[in-house]
Structure formats: C-alpha cells, structure tokens
Coordinates of C-alpha atoms in Angstrom, one line a residue:
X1 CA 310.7 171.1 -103.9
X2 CA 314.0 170.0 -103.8
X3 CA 315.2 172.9 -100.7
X4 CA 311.9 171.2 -99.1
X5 CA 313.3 167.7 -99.4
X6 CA 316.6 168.3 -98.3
X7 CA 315.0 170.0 -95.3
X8 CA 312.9 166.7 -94.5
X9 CA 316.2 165.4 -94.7
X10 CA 318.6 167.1 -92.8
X11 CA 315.6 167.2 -89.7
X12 CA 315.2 163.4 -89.4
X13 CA 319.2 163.4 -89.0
X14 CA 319.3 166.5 -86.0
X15 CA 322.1 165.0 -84.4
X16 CA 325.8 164.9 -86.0
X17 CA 327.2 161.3 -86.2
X18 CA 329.5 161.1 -83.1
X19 CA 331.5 157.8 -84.3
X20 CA 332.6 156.3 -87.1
X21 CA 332.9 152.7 -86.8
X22 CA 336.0 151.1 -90.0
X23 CA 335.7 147.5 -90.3
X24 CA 338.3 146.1 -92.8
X25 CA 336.6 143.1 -94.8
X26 CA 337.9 140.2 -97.1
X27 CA 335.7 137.3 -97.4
X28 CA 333.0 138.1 -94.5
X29 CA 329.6 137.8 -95.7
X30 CA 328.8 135.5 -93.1
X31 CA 329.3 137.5 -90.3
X32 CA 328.7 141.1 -91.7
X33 CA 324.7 141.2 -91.0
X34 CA 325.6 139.5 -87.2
X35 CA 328.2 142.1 -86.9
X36 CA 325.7 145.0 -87.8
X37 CA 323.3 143.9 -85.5
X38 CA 325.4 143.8 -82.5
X39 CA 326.6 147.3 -83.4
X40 CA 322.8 148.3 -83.2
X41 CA 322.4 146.9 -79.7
X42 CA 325.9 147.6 -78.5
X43 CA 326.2 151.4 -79.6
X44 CA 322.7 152.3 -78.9
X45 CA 322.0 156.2 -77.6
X46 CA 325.4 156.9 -80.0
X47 CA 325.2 158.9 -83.2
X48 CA 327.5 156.0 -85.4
X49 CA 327.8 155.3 -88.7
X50 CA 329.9 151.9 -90.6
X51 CA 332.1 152.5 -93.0
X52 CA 333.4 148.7 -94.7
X53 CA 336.5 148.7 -96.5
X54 CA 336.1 145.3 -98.5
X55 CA 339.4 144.7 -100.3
X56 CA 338.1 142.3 -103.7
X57 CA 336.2 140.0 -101.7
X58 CA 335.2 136.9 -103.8
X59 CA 332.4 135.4 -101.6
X60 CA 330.1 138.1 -102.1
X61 CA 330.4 140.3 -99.2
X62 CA 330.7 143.7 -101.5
X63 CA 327.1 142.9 -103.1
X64 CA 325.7 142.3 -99.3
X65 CA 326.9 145.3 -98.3
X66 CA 325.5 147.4 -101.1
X67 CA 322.4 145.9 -100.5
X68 CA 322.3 146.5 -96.7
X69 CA 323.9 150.4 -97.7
X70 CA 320.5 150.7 -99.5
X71 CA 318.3 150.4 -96.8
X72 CA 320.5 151.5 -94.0
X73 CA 322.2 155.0 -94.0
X74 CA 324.3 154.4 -91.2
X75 CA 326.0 151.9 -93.5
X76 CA 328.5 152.6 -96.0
X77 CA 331.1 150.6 -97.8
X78 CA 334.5 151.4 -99.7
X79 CA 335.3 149.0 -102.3
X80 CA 338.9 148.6 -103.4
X81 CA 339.9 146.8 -106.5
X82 CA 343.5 145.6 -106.8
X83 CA 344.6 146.5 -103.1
X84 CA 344.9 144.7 -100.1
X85 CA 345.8 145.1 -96.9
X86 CA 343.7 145.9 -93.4
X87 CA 345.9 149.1 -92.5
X88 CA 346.0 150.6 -95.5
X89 CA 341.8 149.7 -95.7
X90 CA 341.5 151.4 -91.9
X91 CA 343.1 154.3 -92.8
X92 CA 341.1 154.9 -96.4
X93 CA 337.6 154.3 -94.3
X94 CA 339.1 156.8 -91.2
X95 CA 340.1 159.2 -94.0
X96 CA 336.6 159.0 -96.0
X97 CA 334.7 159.7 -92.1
X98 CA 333.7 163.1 -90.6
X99 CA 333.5 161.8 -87.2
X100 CA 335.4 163.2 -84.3
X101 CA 335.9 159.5 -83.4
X102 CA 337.0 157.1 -85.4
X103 CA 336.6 153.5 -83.8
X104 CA 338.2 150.3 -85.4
X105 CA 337.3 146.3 -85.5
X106 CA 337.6 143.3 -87.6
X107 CA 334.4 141.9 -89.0
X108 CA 334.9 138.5 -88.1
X109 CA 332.9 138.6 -84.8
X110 CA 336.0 137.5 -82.5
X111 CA 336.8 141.5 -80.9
X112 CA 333.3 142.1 -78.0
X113 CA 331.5 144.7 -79.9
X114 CA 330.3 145.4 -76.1
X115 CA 333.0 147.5 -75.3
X116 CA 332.9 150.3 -78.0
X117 CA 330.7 152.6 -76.1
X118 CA 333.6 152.3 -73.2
X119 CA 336.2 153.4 -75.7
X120 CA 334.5 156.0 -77.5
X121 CA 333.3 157.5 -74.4
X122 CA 336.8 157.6 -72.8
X123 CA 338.0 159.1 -76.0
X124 CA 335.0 161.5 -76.1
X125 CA 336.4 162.1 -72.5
X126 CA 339.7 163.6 -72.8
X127 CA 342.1 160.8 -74.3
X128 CA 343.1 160.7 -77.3
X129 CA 343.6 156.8 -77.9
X130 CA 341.7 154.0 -76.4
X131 CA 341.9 150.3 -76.8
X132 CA 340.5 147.0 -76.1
X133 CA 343.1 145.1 -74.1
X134 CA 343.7 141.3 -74.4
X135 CA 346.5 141.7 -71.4
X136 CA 345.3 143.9 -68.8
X137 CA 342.3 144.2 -66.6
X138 CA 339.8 141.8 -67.2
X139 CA 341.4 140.9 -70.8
X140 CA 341.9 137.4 -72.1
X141 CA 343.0 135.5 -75.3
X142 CA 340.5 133.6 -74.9
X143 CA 340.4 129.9 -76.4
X144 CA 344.5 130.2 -77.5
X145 CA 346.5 127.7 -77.0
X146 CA 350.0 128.3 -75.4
X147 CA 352.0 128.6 -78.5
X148 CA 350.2 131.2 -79.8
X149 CA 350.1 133.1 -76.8
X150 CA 353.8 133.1 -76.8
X151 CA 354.1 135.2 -80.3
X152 CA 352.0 137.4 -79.4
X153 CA 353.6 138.3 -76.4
X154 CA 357.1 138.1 -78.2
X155 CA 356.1 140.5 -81.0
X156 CA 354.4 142.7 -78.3
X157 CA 358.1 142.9 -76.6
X158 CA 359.9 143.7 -80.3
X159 CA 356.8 146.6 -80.6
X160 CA 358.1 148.4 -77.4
X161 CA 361.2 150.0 -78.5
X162 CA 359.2 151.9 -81.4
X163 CA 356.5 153.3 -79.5
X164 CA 356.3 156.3 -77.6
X165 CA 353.2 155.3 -75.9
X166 CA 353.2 152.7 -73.6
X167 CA 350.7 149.8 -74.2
X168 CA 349.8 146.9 -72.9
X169 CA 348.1 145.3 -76.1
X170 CA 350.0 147.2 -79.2
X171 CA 348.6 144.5 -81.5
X172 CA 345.2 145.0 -80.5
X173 CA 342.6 145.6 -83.6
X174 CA 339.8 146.8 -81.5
X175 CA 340.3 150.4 -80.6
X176 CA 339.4 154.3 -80.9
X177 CA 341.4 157.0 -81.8
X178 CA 340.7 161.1 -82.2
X179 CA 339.9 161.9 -85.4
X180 CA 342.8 164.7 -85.7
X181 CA 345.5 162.5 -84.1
X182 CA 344.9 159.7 -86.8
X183 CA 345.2 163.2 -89.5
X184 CA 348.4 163.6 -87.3
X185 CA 349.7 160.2 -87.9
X186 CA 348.6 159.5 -91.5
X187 CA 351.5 161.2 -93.6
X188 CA 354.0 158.6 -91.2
X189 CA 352.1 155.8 -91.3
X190 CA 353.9 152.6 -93.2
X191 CA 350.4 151.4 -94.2
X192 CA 352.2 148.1 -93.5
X193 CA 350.5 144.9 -92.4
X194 CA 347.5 144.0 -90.1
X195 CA 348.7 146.3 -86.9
X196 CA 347.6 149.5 -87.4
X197 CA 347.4 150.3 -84.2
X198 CA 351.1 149.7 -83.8
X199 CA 351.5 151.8 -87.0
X200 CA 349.6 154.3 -85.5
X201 CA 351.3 155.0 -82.0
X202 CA 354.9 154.4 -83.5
X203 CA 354.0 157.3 -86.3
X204 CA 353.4 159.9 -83.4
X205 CA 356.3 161.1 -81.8
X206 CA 355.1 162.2 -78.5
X207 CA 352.9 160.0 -75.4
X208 CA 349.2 160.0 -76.2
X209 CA 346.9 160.0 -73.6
X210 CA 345.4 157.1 -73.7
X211 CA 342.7 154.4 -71.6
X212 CA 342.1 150.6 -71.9
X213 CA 339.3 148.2 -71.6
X214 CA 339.7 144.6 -71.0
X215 CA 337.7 142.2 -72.9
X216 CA 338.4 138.5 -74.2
X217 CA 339.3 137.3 -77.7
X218 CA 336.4 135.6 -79.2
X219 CA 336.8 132.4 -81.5
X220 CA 335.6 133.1 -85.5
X221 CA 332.5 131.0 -86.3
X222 CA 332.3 131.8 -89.9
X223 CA 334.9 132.8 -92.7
X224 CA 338.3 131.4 -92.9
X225 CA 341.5 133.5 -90.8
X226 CA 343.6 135.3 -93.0
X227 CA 346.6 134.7 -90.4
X228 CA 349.6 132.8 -92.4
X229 CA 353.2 133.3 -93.0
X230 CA 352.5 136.5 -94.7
X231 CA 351.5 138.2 -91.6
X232 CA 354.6 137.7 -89.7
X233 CA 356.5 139.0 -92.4
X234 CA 354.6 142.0 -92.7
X235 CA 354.8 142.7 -88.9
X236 CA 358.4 142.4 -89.2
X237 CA 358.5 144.8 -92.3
X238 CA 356.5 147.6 -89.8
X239 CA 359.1 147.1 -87.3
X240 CA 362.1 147.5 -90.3
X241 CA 359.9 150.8 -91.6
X242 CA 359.5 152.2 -88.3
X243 CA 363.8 151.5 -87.3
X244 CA 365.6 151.7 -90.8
X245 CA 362.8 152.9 -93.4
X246 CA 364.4 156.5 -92.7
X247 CA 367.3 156.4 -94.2
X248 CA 367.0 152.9 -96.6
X249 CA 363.9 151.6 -98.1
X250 CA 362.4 148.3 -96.5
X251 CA 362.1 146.7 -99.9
X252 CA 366.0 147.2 -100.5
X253 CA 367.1 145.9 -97.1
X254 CA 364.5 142.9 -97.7
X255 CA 365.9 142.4 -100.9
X256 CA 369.5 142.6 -99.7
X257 CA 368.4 139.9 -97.4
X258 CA 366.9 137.4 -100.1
X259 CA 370.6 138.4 -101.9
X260 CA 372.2 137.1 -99.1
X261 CA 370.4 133.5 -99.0
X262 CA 371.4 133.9 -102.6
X263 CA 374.7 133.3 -102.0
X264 CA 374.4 130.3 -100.2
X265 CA 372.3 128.8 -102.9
X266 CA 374.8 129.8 -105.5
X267 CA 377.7 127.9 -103.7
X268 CA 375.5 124.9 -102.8
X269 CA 374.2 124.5 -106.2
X270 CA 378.3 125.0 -107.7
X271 CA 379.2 122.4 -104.6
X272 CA 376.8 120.0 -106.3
X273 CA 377.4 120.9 -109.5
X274 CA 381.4 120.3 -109.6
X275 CA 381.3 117.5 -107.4
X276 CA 378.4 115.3 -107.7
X277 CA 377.4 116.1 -111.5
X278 CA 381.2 116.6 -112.2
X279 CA 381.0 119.4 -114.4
X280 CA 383.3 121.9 -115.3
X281 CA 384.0 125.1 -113.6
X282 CA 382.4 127.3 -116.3
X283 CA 379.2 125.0 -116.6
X284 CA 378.9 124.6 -112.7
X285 CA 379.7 128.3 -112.2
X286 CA 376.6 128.9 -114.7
X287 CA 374.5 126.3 -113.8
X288 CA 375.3 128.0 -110.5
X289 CA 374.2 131.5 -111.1
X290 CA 371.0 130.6 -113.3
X291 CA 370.0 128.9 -110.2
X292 CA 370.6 131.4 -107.8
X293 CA 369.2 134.5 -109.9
X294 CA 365.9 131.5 -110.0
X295 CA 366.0 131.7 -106.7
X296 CA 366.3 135.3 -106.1
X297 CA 363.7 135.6 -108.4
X298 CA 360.9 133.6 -107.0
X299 CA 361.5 135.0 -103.0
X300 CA 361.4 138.1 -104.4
X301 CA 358.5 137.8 -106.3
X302 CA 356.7 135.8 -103.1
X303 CA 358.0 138.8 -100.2
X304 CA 359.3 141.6 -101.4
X305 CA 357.4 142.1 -104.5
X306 CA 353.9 140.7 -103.0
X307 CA 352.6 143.5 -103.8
X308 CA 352.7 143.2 -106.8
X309 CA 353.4 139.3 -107.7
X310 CA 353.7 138.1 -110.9
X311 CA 351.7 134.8 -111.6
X312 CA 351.4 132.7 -114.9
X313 CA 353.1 133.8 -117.9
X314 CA 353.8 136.9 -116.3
X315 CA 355.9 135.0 -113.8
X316 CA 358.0 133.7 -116.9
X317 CA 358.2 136.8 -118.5
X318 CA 359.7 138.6 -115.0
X319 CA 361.9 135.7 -114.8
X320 CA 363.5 136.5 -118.2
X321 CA 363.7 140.3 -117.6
X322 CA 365.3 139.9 -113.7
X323 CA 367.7 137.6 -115.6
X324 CA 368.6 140.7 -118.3
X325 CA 368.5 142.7 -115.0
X326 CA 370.8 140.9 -112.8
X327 CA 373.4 140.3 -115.9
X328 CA 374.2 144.0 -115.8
X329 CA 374.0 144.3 -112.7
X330 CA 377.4 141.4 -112.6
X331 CA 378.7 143.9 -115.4
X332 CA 378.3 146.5 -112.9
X333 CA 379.9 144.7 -110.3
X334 CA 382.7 143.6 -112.3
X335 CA 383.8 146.8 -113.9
X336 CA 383.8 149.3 -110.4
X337 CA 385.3 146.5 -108.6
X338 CA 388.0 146.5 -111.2
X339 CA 387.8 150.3 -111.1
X340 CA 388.6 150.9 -107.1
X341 CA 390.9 148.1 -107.1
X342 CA 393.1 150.1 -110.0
X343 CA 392.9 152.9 -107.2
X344 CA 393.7 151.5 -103.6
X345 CA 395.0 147.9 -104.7
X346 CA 392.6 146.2 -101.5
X347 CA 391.0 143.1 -102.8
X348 CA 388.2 143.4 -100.3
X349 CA 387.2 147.0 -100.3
X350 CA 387.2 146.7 -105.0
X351 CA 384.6 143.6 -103.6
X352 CA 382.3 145.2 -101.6
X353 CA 382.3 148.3 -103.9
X354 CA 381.6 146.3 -106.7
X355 CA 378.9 144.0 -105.0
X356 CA 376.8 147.3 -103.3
X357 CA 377.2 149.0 -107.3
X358 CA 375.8 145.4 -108.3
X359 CA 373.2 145.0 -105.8
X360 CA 372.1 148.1 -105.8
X361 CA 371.6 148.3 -109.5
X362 CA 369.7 144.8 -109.3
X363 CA 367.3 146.3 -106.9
X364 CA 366.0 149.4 -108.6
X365 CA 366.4 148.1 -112.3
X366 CA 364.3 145.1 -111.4
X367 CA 361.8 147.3 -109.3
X368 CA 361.3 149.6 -112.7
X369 CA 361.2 146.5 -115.2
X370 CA 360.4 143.3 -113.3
X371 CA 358.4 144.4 -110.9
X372 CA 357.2 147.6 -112.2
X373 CA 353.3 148.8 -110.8
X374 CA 350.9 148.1 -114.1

C-alpha cells in the first residue's frame, strides 16, 4: 500500500523542480499570499518551489505560511527562532533547496516578480549569476528621491574594490545564482547584513559569468521597511569582513573604534568634571572613567554586540561585569606598560604596549563574560 502511494506520488510530480525561489521574511503577512500569486503567473511553464525564511516574525506571517505550506507543496517555510538577518536567512533557504537554481527576492512586493523567468533562464543558459538591475538597461529606482539615490550609488562605488565581478547593481536583492557557485561561496560568506549578493560575488575569487535584466524598484504597499541605521552599519561591517576580516576580527576593529570615541568622552567628561563641577583630580578622573566604560558599554552593546544585545536587567547586569572587565584590563595596561618601559625607557612605545595588552584584554574578556552567546 504504502510502495503504491508513494508511486501516485512521485508520478503527479514527473518533472524535477528546476528553481528554487528564497524569500527572506520579517513581518510580511500582508504581502506573502500577493507575492505567491504573482510567482504563479510570473514563473508559469517552470518547475519552482518557495522556500520562506521567516526570522521570529510577530505579525503572524509564520502561522500564514504553515497554513498555505498545507495546501500548497511548492511552498515551504524555514522558521528561525532567535536569529535574524536576510543573508544569513538566504543562505539557510539556498542551503535547505535541491534546485540547480536558486533565485532570490524580498517579500515585500517592491522587486518585478516579472523578470525571474529572464534570470533563471539566462542562468539555466550558461551564466552562472544573473541579476535584476536597478542601473542598467531599462532599470530604475523607481519613486526615490534624490538623496537616496545618492547612497546607493555611493555604497555601490565602496562595493567595487571587493568584487571580482563587475556589476552594475551589487546591492541588488533580486537575483539567481547556480546552485554549486553559491556551495562555492558559502564557507566565505560573512553572512553579514542585507547584501548578499555583494557577499556573494566578493566571496568568489574569480569573474563569474554573469547577465542582467533591467526592471524598476517598486514602492512597499504593506508592512513597515526594515531600512534604519542598522543597515548601514552592517553594510559597512561586509565591506570591513571582506578587507580586514582576514587577518583581525570585525568585532575587534569595531570595538577598537567605539574605544577610541571613548577617549574623547573620558576627557570631556574630566574637562567638565575638574572645571565646571570643580572636583578633584581623583574624583574627576573616576567620575571620568565610570563614564567612559558607560559609554563604551552601551555602543557596544547597541553595534557590536547586536547580536546579542542585552536589554532590561540583563543590560544592568552586563554593565556590572564590562565594568569588572575593563578594570583588569587598566591592570593590564598598567603593569606591561610599566614592564616595556623598565626595558627600552620610551614613554610612548611602554603606552601603546600597555593600551593594545589593555584593549585587547577588554575585547575578548568582555566577548566571553559580557557578551557571551546564551
């Protein structure tokens, strides 16, 4: 009975699925069932199947999607609890696909659905990338204003030094890729961000072969953007992965950076301390550090360490142990600075000995206890 069911099965399904279609979702249930049924129309005479990746949405787009999954077999969805972020969700859906091409696009209705068949023919053609193009051909941005248009062209000019393949639309998030190049790419990829495209081409080290298809940016009609300050950051974190993140770790250079501003806070809050509070040097001086290892504390916490961003009590109690942290770490600093400048007698080198030994310290003692994964 059961060889005879499986049978039925695997007959009403003769042809192998040809494309695999990720779309990333947080917050979409108002455009997922529009989204499908443009993907009906649009990929018609294709083999394809949907895979969602829906990152802890809240608006009940993972229970719409089960439903639909039900009752549609070309529908499946991925649900991931605790972790965010559209590349690393593209990548988990690609991964968890068959397909010899895998095709990407955001669910929020603004990438033309229209031009898949274009892309995954050309890749079913011969190239091995192909993508929708807001800059060349018959691309446009659509309704964007002029500011906007000028980041996006200004972090399409920081993405060309990084990439091997030449593009004219490196941010794009409608494309299709080969199935093994994305296998070639995945154990480079920073997993960084919303551009995984960008990810992508600057993870192979070698031209790909690629095509493009003009189409224009659509406007969002329902769901709110997820674009804020966050996402520039991010993009800029790709770039520091994809430069530096081979010989030092993005987190460290990011927080050497927040270190840095630090500094600055330390001797503005002793500048206001000695001489508009008029304290003492020792109380300014602490009042001073408290403040600045505060301050450290909380951009850490909001950059670096989104990840995994402490909130409530736990906020407090990370506070406390960065605190405990950075104490030895000005121990640390203290004592080899005092040690090299027994040995060579230069002021400057025993200080920048003793503030690397410091900083350094600070970074992986409060990634273990602070910020630790739970």
């Amino acid at each position: 009975m059961f060889q005879q069911k499986f049978a039925l099965q695997t007959d009403a399904r003769e042809a192998p699925l040809e494309l695999c279609v990720v779309i990333p979702t947080l917050n979409e249930a108002g455009n997922v069932e529009a989204l499908l049924e443009k993907l009906g129309i649009a990929l018609a005479g294709i083999e394809w199947e949907a895979i969602f990746v829906d990152d802890s949405s809240s608006d009940g787009t993972p229970e719409l999607l089960t439903k639909i999954a039900q009752s549609d077999r070309r529908v499946r969805m991925i649900r991931r609890i605790g972790r965010r972020g559209l590349s690393s969700a593209v990548v988990e859906g690609a991964l968890a696909s068959t397909t010899p091409v895998i095709a990407v696009i955001d669910a929020d209705l603004q990438h033309d659905e229209r031009i898949l068949p274009d892309l995954y023919r050309a890749v079913a053609g011969g190239h091995e990338l192909a993508i929708g193009t807001r800059y060349a051909g018959t691309g446009s941005t659509g309704e964007w204003d002029e500011s906007r248009l000028k980041i996006s062209r200004f972090a399409t000019a920081l993405a060309s030094p990084i990439m091997k393949t030449r593009l004219s639309d490196p941010m794009s998030g409608l494309f299709a890729v080969r199935r093994d190049v994305l296998l070639e790419a995945a154990p480079r990829l920073s997993n960084v961000g919303y551009k995984i495209l960008l990810d992508v081409v600057a993870s192979i080290h070698r031209p790909l072969k690629t095509a493009e298809v003009g189409y224009t940016f659509g406007t969002r009609v329902a769901g709110e953007s997820k674009l804020d300050e966050m996402v520039a950051l991010e993009y800029l974190e790709l770039l520091l992965d994809k430069t530096v993140g081979r010989f030092v770790p993005v987190k460290l250079v990011q927080f050497g950076a927040v270190g840095m501003l630090g500094v600055g806070v330390h001797l503005l809050l002793l500048d206001i301390a000695l001489n508009a509070l008029g304290l003492a040097f020792s109380g300014a001086q602490a009042a001073a550090v408290i403040g600045a290892m505060t301050f450290n504390f909380a951009l850490n916490n909001r950059f670096t360490y989104r990840d995994r961003q402490l909130k409530g009590l736990a906020w407090v109690g990370g506070l406390l142990s960065f605190y405990l942290v950075c104490s030895l770490g000005a121990v640390a600093n203290v004592g080899i600075g005092s040690l090299v400048y027994d040995q060579f007698h230069g002021w400057w080198v025993a200080g920048i000995a003793g503030a690397i030994v410091g900083s350094v310290w600070n970074y992986v003692a409060s990634g273990w206890l602070t910020w630790a994964r739970r």
